Tab-separated table of C-alpha atoms in Angstrom:
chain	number	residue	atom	x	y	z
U	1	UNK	CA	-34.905	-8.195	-6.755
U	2	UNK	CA	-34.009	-12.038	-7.125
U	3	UNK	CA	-30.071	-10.658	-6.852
U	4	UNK	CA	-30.844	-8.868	-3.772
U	5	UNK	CA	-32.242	-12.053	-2.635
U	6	UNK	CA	-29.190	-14.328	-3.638
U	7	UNK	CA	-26.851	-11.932	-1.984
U	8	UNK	CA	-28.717	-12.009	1.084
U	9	UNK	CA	-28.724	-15.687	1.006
U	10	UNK	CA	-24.691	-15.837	0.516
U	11	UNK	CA	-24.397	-13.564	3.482
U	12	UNK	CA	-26.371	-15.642	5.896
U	13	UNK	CA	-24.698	-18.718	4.907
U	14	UNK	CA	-21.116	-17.330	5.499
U	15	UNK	CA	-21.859	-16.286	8.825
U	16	UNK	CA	-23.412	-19.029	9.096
U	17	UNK	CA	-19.491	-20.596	8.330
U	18	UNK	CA	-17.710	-17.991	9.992
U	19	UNK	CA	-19.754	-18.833	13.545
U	20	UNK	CA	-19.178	-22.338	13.058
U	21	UNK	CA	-15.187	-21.845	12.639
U	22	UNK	CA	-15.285	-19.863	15.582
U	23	UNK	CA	-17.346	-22.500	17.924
U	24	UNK	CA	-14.911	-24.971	16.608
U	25	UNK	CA	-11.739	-22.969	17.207
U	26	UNK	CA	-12.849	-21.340	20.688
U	27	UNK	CA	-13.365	-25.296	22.087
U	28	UNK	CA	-10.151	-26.176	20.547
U	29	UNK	CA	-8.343	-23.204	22.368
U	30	UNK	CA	-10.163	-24.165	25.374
U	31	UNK	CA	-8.782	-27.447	25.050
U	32	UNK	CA	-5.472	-26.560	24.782
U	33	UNK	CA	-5.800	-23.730	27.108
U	34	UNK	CA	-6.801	-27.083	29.883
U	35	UNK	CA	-3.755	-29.048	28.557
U	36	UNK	CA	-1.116	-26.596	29.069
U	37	UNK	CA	-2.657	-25.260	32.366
U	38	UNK	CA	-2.411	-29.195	33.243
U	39	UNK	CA	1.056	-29.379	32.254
U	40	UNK	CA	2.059	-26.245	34.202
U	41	UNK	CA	0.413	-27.215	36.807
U	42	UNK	CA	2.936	-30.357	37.120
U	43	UNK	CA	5.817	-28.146	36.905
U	44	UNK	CA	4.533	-25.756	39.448
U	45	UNK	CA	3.756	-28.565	41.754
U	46	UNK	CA	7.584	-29.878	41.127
U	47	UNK	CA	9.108	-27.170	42.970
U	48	UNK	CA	6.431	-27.207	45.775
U	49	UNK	CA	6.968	-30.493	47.060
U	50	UNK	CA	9.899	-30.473	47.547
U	51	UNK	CA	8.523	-28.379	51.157
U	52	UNK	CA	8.983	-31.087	53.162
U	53	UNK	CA	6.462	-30.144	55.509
U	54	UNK	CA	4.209	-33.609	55.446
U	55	UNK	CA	1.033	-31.747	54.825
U	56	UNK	CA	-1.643	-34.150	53.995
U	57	UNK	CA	-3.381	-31.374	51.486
U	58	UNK	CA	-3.252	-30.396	48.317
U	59	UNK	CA	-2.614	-26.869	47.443
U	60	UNK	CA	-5.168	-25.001	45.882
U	61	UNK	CA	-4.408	-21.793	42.789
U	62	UNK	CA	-6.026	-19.799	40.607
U	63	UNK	CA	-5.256	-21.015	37.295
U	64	UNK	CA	-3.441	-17.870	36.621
U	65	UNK	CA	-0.181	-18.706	38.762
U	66	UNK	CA	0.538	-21.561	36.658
U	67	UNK	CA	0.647	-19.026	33.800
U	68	UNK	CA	2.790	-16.519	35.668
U	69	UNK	CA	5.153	-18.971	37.423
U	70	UNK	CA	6.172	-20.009	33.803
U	71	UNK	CA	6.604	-16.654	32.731
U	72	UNK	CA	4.299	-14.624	30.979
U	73	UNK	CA	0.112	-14.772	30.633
U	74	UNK	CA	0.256	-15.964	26.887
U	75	UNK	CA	-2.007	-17.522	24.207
U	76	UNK	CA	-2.889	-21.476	24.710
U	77	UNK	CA	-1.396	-22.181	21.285
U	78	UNK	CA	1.934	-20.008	22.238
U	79	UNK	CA	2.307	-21.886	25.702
U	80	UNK	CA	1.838	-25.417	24.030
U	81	UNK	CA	4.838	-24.749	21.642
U	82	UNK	CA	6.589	-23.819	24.401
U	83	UNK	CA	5.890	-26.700	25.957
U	84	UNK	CA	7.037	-28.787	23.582
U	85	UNK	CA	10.640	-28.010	24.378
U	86	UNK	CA	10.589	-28.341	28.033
U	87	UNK	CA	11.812	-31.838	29.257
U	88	UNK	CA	8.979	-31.529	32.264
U	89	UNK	CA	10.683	-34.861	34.188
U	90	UNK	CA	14.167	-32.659	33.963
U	91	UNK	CA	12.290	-29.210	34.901
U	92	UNK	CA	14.678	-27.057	37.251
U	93	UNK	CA	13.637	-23.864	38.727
U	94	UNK	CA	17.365	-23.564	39.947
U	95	UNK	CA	19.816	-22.959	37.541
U	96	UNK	CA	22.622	-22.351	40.001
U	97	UNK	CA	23.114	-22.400	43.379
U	98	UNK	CA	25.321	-20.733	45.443
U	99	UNK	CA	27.684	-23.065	47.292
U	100	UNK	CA	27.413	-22.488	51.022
U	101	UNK	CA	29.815	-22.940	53.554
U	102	UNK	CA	28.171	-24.840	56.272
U	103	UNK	CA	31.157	-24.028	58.456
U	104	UNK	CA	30.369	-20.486	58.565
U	105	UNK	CA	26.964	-20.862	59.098
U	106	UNK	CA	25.552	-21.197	63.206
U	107	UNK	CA	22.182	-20.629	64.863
U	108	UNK	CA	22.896	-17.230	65.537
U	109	UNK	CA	23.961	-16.439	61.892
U	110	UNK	CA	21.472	-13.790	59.712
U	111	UNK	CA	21.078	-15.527	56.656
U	112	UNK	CA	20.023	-12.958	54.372
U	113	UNK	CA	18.994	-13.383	50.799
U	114	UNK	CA	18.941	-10.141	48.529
U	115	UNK	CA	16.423	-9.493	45.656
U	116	UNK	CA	18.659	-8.538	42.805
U	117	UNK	CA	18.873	-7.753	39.039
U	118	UNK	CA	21.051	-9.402	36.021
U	119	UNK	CA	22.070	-6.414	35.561
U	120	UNK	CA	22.791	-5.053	38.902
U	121	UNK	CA	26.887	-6.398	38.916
U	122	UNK	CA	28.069	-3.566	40.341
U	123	UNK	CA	25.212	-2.709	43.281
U	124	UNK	CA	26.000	-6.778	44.029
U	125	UNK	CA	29.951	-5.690	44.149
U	126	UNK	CA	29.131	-2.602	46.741
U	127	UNK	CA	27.427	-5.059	49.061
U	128	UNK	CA	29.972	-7.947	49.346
U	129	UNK	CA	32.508	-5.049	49.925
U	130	UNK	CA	30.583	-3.280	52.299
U	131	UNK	CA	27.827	-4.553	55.047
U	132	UNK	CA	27.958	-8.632	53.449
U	133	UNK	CA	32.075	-8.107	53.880
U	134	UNK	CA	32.414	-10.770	56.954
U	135	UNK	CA	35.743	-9.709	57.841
U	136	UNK	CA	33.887	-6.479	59.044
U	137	UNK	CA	32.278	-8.832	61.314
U	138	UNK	CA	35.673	-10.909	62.457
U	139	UNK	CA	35.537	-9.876	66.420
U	140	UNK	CA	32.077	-11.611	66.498
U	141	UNK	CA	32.213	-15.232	68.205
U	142	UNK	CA	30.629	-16.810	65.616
U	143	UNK	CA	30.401	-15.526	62.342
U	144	UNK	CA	27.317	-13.125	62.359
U	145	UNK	CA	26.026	-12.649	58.632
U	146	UNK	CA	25.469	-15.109	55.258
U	147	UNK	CA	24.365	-13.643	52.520
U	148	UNK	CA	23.084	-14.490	48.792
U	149	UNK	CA	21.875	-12.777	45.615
U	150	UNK	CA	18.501	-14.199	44.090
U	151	UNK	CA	18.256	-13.419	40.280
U	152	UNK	CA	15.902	-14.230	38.049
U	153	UNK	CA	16.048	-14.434	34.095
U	154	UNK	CA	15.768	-10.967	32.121
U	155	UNK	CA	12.752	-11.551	29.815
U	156	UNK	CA	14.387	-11.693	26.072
U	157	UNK	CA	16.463	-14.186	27.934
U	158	UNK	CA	13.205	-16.134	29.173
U	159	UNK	CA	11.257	-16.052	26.276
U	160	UNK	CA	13.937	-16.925	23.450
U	161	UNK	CA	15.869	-19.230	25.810
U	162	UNK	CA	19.123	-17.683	24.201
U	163	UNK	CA	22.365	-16.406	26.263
U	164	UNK	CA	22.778	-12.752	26.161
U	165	UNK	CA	26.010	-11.071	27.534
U	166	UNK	CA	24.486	-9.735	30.617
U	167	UNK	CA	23.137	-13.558	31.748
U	168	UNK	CA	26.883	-15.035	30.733
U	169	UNK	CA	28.195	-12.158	32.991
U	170	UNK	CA	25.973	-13.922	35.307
U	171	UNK	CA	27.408	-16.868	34.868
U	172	UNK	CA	30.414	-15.539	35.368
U	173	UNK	CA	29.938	-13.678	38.415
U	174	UNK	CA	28.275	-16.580	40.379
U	175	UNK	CA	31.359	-19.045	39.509
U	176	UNK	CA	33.630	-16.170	41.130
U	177	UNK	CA	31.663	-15.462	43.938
U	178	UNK	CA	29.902	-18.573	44.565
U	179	UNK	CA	26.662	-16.426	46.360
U	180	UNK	CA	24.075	-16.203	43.661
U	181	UNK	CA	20.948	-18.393	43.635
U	182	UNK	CA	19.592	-18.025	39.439
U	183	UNK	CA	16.048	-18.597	39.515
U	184	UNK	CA	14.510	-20.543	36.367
U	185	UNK	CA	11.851	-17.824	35.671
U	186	UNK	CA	11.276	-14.490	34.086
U	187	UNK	CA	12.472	-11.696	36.297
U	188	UNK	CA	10.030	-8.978	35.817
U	189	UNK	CA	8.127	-6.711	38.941
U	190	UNK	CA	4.791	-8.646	38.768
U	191	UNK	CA	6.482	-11.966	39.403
U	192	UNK	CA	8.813	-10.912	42.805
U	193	UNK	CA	6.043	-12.870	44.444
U	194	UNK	CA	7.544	-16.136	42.720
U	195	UNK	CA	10.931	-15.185	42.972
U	196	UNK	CA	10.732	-14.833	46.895
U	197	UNK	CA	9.083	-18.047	46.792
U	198	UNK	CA	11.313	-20.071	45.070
U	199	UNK	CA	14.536	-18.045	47.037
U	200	UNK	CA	12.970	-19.168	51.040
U	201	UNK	CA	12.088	-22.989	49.352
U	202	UNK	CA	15.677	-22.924	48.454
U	203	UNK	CA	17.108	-21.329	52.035
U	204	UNK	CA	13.687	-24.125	53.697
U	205	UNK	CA	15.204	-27.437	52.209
U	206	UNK	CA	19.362	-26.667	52.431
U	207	UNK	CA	18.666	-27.090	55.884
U	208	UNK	CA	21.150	-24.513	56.900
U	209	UNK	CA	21.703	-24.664	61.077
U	210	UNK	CA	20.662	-20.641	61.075
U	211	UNK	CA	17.308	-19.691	62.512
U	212	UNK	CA	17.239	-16.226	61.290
U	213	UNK	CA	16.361	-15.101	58.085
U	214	UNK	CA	16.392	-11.591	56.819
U	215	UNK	CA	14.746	-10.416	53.321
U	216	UNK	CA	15.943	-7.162	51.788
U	217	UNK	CA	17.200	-5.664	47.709
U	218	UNK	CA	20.251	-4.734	46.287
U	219	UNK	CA	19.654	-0.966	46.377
U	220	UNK	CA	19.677	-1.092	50.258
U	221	UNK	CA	22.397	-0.560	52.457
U	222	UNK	CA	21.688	-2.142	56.478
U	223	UNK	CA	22.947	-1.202	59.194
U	224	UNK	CA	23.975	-4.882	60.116
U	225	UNK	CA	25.225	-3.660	63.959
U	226	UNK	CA	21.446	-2.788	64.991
U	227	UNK	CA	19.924	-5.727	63.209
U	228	UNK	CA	22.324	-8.089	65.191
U	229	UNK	CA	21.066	-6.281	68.016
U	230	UNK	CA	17.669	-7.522	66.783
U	231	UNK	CA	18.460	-11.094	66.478
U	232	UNK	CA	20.219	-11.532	70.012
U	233	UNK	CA	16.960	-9.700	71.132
U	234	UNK	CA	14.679	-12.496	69.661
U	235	UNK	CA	17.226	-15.024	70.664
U	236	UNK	CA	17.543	-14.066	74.180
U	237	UNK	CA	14.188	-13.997	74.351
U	238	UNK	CA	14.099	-17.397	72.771
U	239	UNK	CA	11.021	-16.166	71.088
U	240	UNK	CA	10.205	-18.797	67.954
U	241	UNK	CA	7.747	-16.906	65.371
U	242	UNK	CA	8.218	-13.142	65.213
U	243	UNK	CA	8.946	-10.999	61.973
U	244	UNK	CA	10.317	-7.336	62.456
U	245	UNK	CA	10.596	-4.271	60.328
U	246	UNK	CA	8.736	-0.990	60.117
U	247	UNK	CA	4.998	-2.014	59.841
U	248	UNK	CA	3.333	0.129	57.102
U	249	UNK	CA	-0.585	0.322	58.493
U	250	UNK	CA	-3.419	-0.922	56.934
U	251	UNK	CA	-2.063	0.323	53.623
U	252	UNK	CA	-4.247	0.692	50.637
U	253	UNK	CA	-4.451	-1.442	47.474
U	254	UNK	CA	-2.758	0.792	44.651
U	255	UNK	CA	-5.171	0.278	41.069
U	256	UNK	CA	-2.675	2.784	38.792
U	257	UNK	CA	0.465	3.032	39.199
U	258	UNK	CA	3.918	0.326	39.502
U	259	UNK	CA	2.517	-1.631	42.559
U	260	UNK	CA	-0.955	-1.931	41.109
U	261	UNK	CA	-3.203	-4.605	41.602
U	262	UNK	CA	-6.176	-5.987	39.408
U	263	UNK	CA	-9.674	-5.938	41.311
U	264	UNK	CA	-9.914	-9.472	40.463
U	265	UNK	CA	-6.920	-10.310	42.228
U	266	UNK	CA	-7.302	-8.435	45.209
U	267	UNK	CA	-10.592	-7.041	45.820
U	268	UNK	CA	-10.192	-5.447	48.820
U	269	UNK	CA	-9.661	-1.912	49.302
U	270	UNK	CA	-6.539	-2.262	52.080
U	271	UNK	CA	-4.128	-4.761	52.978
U	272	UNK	CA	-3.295	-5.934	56.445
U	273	UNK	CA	-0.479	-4.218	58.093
U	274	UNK	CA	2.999	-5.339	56.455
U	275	UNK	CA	6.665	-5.269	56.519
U	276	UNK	CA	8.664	-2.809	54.152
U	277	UNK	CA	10.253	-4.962	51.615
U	278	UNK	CA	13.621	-2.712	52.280
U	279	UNK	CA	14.596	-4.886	54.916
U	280	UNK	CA	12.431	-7.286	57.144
U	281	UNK	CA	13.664	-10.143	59.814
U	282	UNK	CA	12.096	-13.697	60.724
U	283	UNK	CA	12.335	-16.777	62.091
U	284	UNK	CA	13.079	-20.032	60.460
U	285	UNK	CA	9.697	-20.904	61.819
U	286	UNK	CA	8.046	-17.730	60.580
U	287	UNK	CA	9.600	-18.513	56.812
U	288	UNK	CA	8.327	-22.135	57.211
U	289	UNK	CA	4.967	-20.738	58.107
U	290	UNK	CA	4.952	-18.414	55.495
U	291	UNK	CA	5.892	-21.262	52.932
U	292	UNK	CA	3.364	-23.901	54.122
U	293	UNK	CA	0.418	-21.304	54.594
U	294	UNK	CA	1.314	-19.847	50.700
U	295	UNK	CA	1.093	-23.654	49.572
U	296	UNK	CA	-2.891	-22.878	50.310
U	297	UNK	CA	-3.762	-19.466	49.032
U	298	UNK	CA	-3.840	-17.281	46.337
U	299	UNK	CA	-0.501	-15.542	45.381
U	300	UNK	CA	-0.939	-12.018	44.962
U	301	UNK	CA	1.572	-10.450	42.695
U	302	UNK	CA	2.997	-7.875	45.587
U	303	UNK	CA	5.305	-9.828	47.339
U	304	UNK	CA	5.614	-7.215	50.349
U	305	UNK	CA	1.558	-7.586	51.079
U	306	UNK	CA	1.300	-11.068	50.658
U	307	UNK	CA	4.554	-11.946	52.837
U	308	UNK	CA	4.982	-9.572	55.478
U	309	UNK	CA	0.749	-8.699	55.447
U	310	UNK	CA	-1.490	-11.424	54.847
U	311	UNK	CA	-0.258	-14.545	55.686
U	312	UNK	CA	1.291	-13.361	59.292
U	313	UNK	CA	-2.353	-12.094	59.233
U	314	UNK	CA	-3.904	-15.323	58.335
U	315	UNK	CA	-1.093	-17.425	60.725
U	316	UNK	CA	-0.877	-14.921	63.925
U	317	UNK	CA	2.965	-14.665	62.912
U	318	UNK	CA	3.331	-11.652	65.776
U	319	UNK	CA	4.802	-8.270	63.953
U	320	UNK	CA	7.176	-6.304	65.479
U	321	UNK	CA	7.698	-2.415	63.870
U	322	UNK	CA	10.342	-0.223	64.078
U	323	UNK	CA	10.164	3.388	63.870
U	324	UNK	CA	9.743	4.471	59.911
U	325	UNK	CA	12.231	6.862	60.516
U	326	UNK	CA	15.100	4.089	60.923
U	327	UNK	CA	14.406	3.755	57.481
U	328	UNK	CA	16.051	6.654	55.151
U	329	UNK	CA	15.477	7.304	52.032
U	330	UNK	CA	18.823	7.869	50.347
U	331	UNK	CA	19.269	11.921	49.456
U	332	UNK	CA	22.789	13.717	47.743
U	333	UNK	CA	23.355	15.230	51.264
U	334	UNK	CA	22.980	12.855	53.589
U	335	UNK	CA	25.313	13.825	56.375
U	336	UNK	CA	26.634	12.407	60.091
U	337	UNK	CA	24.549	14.589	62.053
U	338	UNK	CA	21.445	13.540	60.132
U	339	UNK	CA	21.941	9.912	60.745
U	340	UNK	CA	23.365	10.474	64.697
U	341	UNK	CA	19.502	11.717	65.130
U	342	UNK	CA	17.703	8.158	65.370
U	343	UNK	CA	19.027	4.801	65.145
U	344	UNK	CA	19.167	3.579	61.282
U	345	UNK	CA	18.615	0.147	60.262
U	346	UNK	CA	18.830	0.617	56.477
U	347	UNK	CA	19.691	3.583	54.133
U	348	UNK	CA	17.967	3.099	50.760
U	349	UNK	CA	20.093	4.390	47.773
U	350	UNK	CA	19.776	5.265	44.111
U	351	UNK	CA	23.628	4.476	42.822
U	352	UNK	CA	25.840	2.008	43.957
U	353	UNK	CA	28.395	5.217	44.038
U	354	UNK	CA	26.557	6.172	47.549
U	355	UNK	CA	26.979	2.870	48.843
U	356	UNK	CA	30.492	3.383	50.376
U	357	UNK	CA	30.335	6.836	51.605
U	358	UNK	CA	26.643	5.758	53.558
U	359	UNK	CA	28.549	2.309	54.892
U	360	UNK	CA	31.381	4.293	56.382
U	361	UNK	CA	28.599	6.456	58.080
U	362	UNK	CA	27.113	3.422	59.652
U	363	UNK	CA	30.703	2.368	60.650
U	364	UNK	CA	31.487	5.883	62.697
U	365	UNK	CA	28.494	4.950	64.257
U	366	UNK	CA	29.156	1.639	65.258
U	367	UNK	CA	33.213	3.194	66.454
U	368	UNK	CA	30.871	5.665	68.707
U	369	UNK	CA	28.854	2.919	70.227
U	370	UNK	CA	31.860	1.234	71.165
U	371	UNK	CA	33.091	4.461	72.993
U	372	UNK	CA	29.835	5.072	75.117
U	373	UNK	CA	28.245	2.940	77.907
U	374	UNK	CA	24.765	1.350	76.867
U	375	UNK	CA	23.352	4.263	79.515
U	376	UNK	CA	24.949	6.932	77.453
U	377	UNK	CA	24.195	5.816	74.550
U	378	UNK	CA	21.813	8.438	72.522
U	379	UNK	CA	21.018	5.883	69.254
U	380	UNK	CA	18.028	3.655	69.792
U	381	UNK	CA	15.521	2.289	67.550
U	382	UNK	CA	12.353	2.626	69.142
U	383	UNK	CA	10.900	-0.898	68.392
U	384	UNK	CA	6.990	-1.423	69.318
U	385	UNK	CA	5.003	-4.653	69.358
U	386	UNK	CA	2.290	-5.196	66.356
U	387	UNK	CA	0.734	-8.459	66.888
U	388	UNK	CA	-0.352	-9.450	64.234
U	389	UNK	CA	-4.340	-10.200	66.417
U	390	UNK	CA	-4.433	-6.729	66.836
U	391	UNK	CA	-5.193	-5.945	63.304
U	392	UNK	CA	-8.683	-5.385	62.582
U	393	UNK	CA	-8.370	-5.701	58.588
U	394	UNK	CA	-10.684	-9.002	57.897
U	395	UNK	CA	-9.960	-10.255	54.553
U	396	UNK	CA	-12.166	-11.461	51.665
U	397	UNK	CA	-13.238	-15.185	51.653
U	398	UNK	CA	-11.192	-16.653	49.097
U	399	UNK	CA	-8.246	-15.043	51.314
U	400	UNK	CA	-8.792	-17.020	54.258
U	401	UNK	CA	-7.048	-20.318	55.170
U	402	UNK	CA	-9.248	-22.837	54.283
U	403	UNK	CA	-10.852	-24.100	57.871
U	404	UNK	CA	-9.779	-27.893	57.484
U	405	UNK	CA	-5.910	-26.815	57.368
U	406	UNK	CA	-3.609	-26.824	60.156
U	407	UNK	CA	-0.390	-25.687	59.869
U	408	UNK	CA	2.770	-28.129	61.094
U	409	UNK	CA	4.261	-24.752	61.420
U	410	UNK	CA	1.800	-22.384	63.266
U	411	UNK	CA	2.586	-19.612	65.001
U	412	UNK	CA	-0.589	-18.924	66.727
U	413	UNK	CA	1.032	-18.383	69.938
U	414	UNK	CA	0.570	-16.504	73.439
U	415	UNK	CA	1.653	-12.342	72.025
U	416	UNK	CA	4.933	-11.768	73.198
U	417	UNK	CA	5.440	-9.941	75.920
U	418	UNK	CA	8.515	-8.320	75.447
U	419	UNK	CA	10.246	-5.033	75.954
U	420	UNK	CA	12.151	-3.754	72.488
U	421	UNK	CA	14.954	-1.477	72.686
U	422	UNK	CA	18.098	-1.690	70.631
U	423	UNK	CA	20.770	0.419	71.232
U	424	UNK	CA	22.981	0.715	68.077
């Protein structure tokens, strides 16, 4: 009985230990946990100032973007010996830019920037021989079309900050071709939200003369005849805040599957109306607004919604949709007469094989637009006004513009009152 008693005794007092250890150890990590957030935080605020946009206010984020803008959500302890190694005076988000030609580069130029992999050399190759070639553009007055390749950092890369031969072909590649913008940051799908950040920042402060910015991937081939169409459209119209693609409505919030999104996130059972990532085209002053109005919210990790859906929700940056079925989704048998039925703006593809054979498609198309009078001619994109007032999605709280900001940028504007029709 008196052993019984002694064992019982030994127990309590090493819980009685074992709960003290783990008070101790939980406030330490908590510690920690503040520190690194803290020194995150510095580096995250590093790349947003530079958004010269004089805004008296100081942007506001859930702790959990300083975690993912560095890379990964990991352990207090794992971050801080990260930490140790990063020179956070010398922090660049930038490893390498692409050197621009200002010379080529007018008001009227579509400067678009293309979401790509490390290890997407050859789908980069298709597109700088086919719709970014500008010598397929050299009867234009002014050259038409810039374009760059934003790549982030494959994760092994990232995390053991070692050189791997598909980051050194990289390298490589973007002293050749002097068009890819490498992005300090771990390339993964839950942090495109960060990359398309840091890519418009970049195109914000070069302070490039173009006012037209367009946002598409590398496994998309556009139709770059119709979307000049659209920018001499918004520029004859000298319309300043606009964004057009094909508006995906009121679209719901995916919990299960690639484009999911945690509850505590997002909350909300629908998003706004957005813009298909495939290909989507704004104003400098919509990208500015976008940029400004993202210094004071929330980033959600789909970079689609939260573009293209929310924040021309929150700003009143108008949308303008095209038809859905401009957009094609690439199949084996594509064919002429398919493609002469509607006006195409982008094909999306699965191999950079197709990319050729769909790009000569699109240039028949163009030689038969040349050959018909604008009367005559049977491809149009259908393209219908969605201002962005009109939709009736009302977000939760902590997605709402604070009411003390004002935007230098705003677009809250009369709706336009334009008629859309490009002829391709």
């Amino acid at each position: 009985m008196a052993r019984l008693k002694l064992y019982s005794i030994l127990i309590k007092f090493s819980l009685v230990i074992v709960i003290t250890k783990f008070i101790i150890m939980s406030r330490k990590l908590t510690r920690d946990t503040d520190v690194c957030r803290e020194k995150l935080k510095q580096l995250e605020m590093r790349a947003f100032h530079k958004l010269s946009l004089n805004s008296a206010h100081t942007p506001q984020k859930r702790p959990y973007l300083y975690e993912r803008i560095y890379g990964l959500k990991k352990s207090a302890d794992r971050i801080k010996g990260d930490l140790v190694n990063v020179d956070i005076t010398d922090y660049r988000y930038y490893l390498i830019e692409p050197s621009i030609d200002t010379n080529l580069i007018y008001e009227s130029t579509l400067f678009v920037f293309v979401q790509s992999k490390d290890s997407n050399r050859e789908k980069r190759k298709q597109i700088r021989e086919t719709w970014a070639n500008r010598q397929v553009y050299s009867d234009y007055h002014h050259n038409p079309i810039y374009v760059i390749f934003a790549v982030g950092l494959a994760p092994n890369v990232f995390i053991s900050n070692k050189t791997d031969p598909i980051l050194r072909d990289v390298i490589e590649e973007a002293d050749k071709t002097k068009d890819i913008l490498l992005l300090n940051m771990m390339d993964i799908y839950d942090n495109l939200t960060i990359k398309g950040f840091l890519t418009m920042l970049w195109i914000a402060n070069r302070g490039f003369q173009s006012n037209y910015i367009m946002k598409t991937d590398d496994d998309i081939i556009l139709n770059m005849f119709a979307w000049f169409q659209i920018v001499k459209k918004i520029q004859m119209n000298d319309i300043q805040c606009v964004l057009v693609g094909h508006i995906w409505t009121k679209p719901p919030v995916e919990r299960h599957n690639k484009y999911k999104v945690d509850q505590s996130e997002y909350g909300y059972q629908t998003y706004p109306s957005f813009a298909s990532g495939w290909g989507y085209v704004m104003t400098r002053r919509t990208m500015v607004t976008i940029l400004e109005a993202a210094l004071h919210l929330p980033f959600l990790i789909r970079d689609d919604p939260y573009f293209a859906g929310i924040i021309p929700h929150l700003t009143g940056i108008p949308l303008v949709s095209v038809e859905k079925s401009s957009y094609i989704l690439f199949k084996s048998n594509i064919s002429n007469k398919e493609m002469s039925k509607i006006g195409v703006l982008l094909v999306h593809v699965s191999k950079s094989s197709n990319y050729t054979s769909v790009w000569n498609m699109f240039l028949e198309r163009r030689n038969y637009g040349r050959e018909n009078t604008e009367g005559q001619h049977k491809d149009a994109v259908p393209v219908d006004l969605w201002s962005a007032s009109d939709v009736s999605t009302q977000l939760p709280p902590e997605w709402r513009l604070p009411k003390n900001i004002s935007l230098i940028s705003s677009c809250n504007e009369s709706p336009l009152n334009v008629t859309w029709r490009i002829m391709v």
